[in-house]
mmCIF file with all atom_site columns, C-alpha atoms in Angstrom:
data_model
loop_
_atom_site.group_PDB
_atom_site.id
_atom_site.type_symbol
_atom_site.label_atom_id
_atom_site.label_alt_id
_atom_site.label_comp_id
_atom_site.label_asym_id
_atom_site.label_entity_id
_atom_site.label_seq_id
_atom_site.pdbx_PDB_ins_code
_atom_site.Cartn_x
_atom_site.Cartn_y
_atom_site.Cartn_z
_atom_site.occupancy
_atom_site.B_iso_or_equiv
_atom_site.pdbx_formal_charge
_atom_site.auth_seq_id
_atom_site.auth_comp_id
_atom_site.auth_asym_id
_atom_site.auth_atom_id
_atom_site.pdbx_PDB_model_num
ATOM 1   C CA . UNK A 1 1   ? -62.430 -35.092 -14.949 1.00 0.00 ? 1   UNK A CA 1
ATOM 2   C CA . UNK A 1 2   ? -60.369 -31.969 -14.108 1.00 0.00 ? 2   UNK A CA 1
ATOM 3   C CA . UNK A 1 3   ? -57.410 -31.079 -16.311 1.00 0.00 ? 3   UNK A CA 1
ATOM 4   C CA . UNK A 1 4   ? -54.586 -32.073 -13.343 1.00 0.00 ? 4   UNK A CA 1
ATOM 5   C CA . UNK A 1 5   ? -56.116 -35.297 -13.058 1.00 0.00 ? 5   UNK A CA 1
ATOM 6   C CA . UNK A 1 6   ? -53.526 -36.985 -15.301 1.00 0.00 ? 6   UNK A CA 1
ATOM 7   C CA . UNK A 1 7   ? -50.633 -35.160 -14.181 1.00 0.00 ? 7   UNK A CA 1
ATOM 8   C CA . UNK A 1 8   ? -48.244 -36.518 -11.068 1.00 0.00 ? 8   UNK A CA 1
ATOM 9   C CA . UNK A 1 9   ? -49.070 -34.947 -8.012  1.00 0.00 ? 9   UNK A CA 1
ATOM 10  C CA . UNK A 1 10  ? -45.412 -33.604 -7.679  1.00 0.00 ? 10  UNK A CA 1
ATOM 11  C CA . UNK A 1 11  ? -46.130 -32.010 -10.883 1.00 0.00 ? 11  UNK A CA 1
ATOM 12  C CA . UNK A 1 12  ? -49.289 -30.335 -9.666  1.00 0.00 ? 12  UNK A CA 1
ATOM 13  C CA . UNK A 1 13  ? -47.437 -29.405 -6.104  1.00 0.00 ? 13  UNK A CA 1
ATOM 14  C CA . UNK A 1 14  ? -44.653 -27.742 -7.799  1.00 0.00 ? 14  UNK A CA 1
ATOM 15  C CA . UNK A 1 15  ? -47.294 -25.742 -10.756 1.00 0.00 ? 15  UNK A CA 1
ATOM 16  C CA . UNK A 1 16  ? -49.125 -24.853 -7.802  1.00 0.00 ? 16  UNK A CA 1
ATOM 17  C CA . UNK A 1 17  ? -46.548 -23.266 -5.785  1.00 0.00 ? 17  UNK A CA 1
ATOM 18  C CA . UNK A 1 18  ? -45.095 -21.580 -8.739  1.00 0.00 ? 18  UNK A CA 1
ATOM 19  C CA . UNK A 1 19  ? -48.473 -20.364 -9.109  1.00 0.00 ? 19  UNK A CA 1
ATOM 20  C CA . UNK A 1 20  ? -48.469 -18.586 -5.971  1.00 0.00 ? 20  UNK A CA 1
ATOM 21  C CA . UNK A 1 21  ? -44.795 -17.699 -5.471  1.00 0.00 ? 21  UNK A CA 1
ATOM 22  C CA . UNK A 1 22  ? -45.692 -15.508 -8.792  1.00 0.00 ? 22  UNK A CA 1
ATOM 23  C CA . UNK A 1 23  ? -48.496 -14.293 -7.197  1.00 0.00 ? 23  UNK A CA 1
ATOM 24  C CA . UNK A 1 24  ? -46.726 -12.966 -4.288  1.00 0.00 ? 24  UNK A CA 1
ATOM 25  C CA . UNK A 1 25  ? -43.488 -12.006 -5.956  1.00 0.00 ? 25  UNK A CA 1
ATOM 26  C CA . UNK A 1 26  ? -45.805 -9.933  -8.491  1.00 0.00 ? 26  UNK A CA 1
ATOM 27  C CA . UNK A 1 27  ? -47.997 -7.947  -5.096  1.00 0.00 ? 27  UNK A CA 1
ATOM 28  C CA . UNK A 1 28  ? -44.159 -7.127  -3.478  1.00 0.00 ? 28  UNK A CA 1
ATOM 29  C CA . UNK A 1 29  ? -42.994 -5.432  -6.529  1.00 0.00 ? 29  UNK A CA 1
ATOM 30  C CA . UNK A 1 30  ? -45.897 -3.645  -7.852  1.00 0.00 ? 30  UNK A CA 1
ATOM 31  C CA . UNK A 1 31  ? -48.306 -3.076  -5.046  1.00 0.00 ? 31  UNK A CA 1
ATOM 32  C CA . UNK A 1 32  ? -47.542 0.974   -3.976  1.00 0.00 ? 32  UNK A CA 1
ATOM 33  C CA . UNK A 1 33  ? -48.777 3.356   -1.201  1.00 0.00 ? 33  UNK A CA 1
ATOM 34  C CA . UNK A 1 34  ? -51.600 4.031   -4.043  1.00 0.00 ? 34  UNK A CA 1
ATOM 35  C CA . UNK A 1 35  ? -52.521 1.182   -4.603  1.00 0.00 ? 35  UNK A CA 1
ATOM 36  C CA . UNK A 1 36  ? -54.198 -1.470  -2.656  1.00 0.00 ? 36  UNK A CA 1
ATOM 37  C CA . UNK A 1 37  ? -52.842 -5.043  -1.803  1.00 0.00 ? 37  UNK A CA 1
ATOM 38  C CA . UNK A 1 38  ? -55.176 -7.611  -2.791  1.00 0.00 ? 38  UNK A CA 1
ATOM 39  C CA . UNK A 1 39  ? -55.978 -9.522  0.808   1.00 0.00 ? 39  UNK A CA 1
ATOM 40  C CA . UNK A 1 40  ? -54.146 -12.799 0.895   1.00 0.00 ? 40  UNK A CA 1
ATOM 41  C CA . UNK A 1 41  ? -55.441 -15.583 2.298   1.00 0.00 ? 41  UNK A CA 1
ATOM 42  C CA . UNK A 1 42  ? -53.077 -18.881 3.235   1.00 0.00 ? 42  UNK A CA 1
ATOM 43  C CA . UNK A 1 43  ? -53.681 -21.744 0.945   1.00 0.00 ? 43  UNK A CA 1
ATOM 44  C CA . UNK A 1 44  ? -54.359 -24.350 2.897   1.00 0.00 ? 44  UNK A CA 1
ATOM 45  C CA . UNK A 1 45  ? -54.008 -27.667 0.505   1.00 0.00 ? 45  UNK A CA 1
ATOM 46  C CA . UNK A 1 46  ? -50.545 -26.742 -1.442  1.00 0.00 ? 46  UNK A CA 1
ATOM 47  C CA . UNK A 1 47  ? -48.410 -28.834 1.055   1.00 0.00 ? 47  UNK A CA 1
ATOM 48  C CA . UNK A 1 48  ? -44.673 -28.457 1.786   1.00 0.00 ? 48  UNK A CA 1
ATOM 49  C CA . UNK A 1 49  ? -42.680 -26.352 -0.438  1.00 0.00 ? 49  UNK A CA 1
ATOM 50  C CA . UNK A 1 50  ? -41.028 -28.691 -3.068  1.00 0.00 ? 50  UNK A CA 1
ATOM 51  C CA . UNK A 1 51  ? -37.245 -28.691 -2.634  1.00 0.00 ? 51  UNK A CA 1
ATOM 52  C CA . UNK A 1 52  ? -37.426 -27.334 -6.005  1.00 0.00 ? 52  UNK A CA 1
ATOM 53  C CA . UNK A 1 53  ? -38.642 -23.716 -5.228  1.00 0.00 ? 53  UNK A CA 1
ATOM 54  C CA . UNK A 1 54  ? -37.239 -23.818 -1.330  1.00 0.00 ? 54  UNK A CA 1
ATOM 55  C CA . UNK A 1 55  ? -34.271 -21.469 -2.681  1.00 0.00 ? 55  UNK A CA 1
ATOM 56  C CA . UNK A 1 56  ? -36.770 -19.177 -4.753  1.00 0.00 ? 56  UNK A CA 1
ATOM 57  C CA . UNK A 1 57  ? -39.026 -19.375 -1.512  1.00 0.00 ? 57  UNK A CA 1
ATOM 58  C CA . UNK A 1 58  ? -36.595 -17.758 1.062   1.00 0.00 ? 58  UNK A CA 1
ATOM 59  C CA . UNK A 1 59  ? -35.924 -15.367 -1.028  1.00 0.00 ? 59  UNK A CA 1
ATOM 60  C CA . UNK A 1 60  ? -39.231 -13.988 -1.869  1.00 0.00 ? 60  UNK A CA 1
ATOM 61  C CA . UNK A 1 61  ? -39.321 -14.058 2.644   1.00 0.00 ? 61  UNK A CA 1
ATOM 62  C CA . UNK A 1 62  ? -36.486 -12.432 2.737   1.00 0.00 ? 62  UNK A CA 1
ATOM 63  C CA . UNK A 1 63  ? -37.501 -9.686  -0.002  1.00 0.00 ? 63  UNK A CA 1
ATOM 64  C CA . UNK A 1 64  ? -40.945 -9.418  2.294   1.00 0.00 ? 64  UNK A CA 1
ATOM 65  C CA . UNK A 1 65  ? -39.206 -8.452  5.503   1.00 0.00 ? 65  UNK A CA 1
ATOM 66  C CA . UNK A 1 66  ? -36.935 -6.210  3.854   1.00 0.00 ? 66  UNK A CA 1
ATOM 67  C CA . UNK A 1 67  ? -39.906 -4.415  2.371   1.00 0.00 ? 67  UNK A CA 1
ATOM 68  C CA . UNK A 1 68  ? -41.540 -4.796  5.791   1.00 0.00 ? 68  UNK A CA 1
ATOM 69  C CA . UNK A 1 69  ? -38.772 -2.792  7.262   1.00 0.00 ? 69  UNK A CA 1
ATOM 70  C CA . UNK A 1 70  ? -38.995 -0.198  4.854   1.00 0.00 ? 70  UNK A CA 1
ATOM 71  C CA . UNK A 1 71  ? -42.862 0.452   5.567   1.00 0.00 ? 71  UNK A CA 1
ATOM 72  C CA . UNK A 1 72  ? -41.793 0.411   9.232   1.00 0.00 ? 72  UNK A CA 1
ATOM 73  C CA . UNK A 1 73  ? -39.306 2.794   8.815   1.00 0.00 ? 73  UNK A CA 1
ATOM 74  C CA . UNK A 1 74  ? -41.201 4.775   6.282   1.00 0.00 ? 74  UNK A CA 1
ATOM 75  C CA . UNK A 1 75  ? -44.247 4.714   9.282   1.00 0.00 ? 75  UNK A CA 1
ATOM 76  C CA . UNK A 1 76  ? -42.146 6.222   11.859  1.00 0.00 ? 76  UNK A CA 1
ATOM 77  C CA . UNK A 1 77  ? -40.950 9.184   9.652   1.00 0.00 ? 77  UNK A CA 1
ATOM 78  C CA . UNK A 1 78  ? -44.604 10.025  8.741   1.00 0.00 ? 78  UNK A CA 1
ATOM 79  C CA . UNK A 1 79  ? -45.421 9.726   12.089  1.00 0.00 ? 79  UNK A CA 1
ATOM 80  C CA . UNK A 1 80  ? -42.005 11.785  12.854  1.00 0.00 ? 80  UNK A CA 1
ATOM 81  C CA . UNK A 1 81  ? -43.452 14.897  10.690  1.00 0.00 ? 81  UNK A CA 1
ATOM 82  C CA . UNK A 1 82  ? -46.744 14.865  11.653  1.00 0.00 ? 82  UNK A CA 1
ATOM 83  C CA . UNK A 1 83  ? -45.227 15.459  15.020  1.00 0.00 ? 83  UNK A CA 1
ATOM 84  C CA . UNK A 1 84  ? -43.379 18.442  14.095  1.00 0.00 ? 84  UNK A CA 1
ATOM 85  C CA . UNK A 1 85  ? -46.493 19.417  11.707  1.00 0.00 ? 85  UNK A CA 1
ATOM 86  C CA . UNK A 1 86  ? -48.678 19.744  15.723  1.00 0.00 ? 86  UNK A CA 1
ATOM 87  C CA . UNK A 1 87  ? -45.555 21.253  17.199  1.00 0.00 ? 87  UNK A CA 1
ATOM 88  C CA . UNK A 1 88  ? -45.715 24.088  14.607  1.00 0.00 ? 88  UNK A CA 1
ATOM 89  C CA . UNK A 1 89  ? -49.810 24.424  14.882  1.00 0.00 ? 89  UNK A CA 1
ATOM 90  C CA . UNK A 1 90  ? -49.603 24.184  18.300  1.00 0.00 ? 90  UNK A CA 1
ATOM 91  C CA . UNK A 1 91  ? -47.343 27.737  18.095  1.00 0.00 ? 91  UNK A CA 1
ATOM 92  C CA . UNK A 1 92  ? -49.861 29.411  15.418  1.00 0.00 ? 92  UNK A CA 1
ATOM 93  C CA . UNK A 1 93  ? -51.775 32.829  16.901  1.00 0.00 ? 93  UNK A CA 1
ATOM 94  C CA . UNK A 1 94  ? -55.284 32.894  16.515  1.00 0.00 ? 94  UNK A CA 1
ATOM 95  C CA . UNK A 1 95  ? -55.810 34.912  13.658  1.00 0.00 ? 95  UNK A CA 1
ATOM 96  C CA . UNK A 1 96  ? -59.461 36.548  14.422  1.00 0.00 ? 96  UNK A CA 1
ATOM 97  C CA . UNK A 1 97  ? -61.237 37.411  17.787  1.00 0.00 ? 97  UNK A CA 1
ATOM 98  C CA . UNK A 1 98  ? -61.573 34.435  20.364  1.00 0.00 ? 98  UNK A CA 1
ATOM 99  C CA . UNK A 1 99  ? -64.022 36.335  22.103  1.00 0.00 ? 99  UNK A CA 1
ATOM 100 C CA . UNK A 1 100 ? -66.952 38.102  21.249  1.00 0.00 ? 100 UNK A CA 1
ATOM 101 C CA . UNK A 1 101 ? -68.298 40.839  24.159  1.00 0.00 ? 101 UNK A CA 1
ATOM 102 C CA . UNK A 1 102 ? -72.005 40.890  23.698  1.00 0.00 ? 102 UNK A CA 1
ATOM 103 C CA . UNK A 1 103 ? -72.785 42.976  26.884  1.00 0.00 ? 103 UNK A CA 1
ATOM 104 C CA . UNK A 1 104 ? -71.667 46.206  25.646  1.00 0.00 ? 104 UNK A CA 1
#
């Protein structure tokens, strides 16, 4: 017998989605450029959100696309300076010979 078989499903549905609203509060505020995201995978038998944690819910959304925005923005700066970075190589003299005569 497994250890949720006694408890109401509501009770289950609302543990589980606690479960994983931790989980993915917990990746958005420690995961870093250094360190790697674990890959998520949709759970596919938690159900509907229980009115409960809807509140909790849209804001751990709207916390995501806020961060989303910030890698966004964050990805066209990089991309910004490595532009210039070209620009700047793209000027640089060769600093030996280009050529070597070998008929004389």
């Amino acid at each position: 017998m497994s250890p949720d078989a006694g408890r109401p499903a509501d009770t289950r549905a609302l543990d589980d989605w606690t479960t994983l609203l931790d989980a993915l509060e917990h990746e958005l505020t420690v995961t870093s450029a250094t360190e790697a995201a674990t890959t998520w995978t949709q759970p596919t038998v938690l159900g509907p959100v229980p009115r409960e944690l809807v509140g909790r819910a849209s804001r751990l959304l709207a916390a995501q696309r806020d961060r989303l925005a910030e890698l966004e923005t964050e990805r066209r700066q990089t991309l910004e300076h490595l532009g210039a970075l070209r620009q700047v190589a793209a000027t640089d003299e060769p600093r030996g010979s280009v050529y070597l005569d070998a008929s004389a």
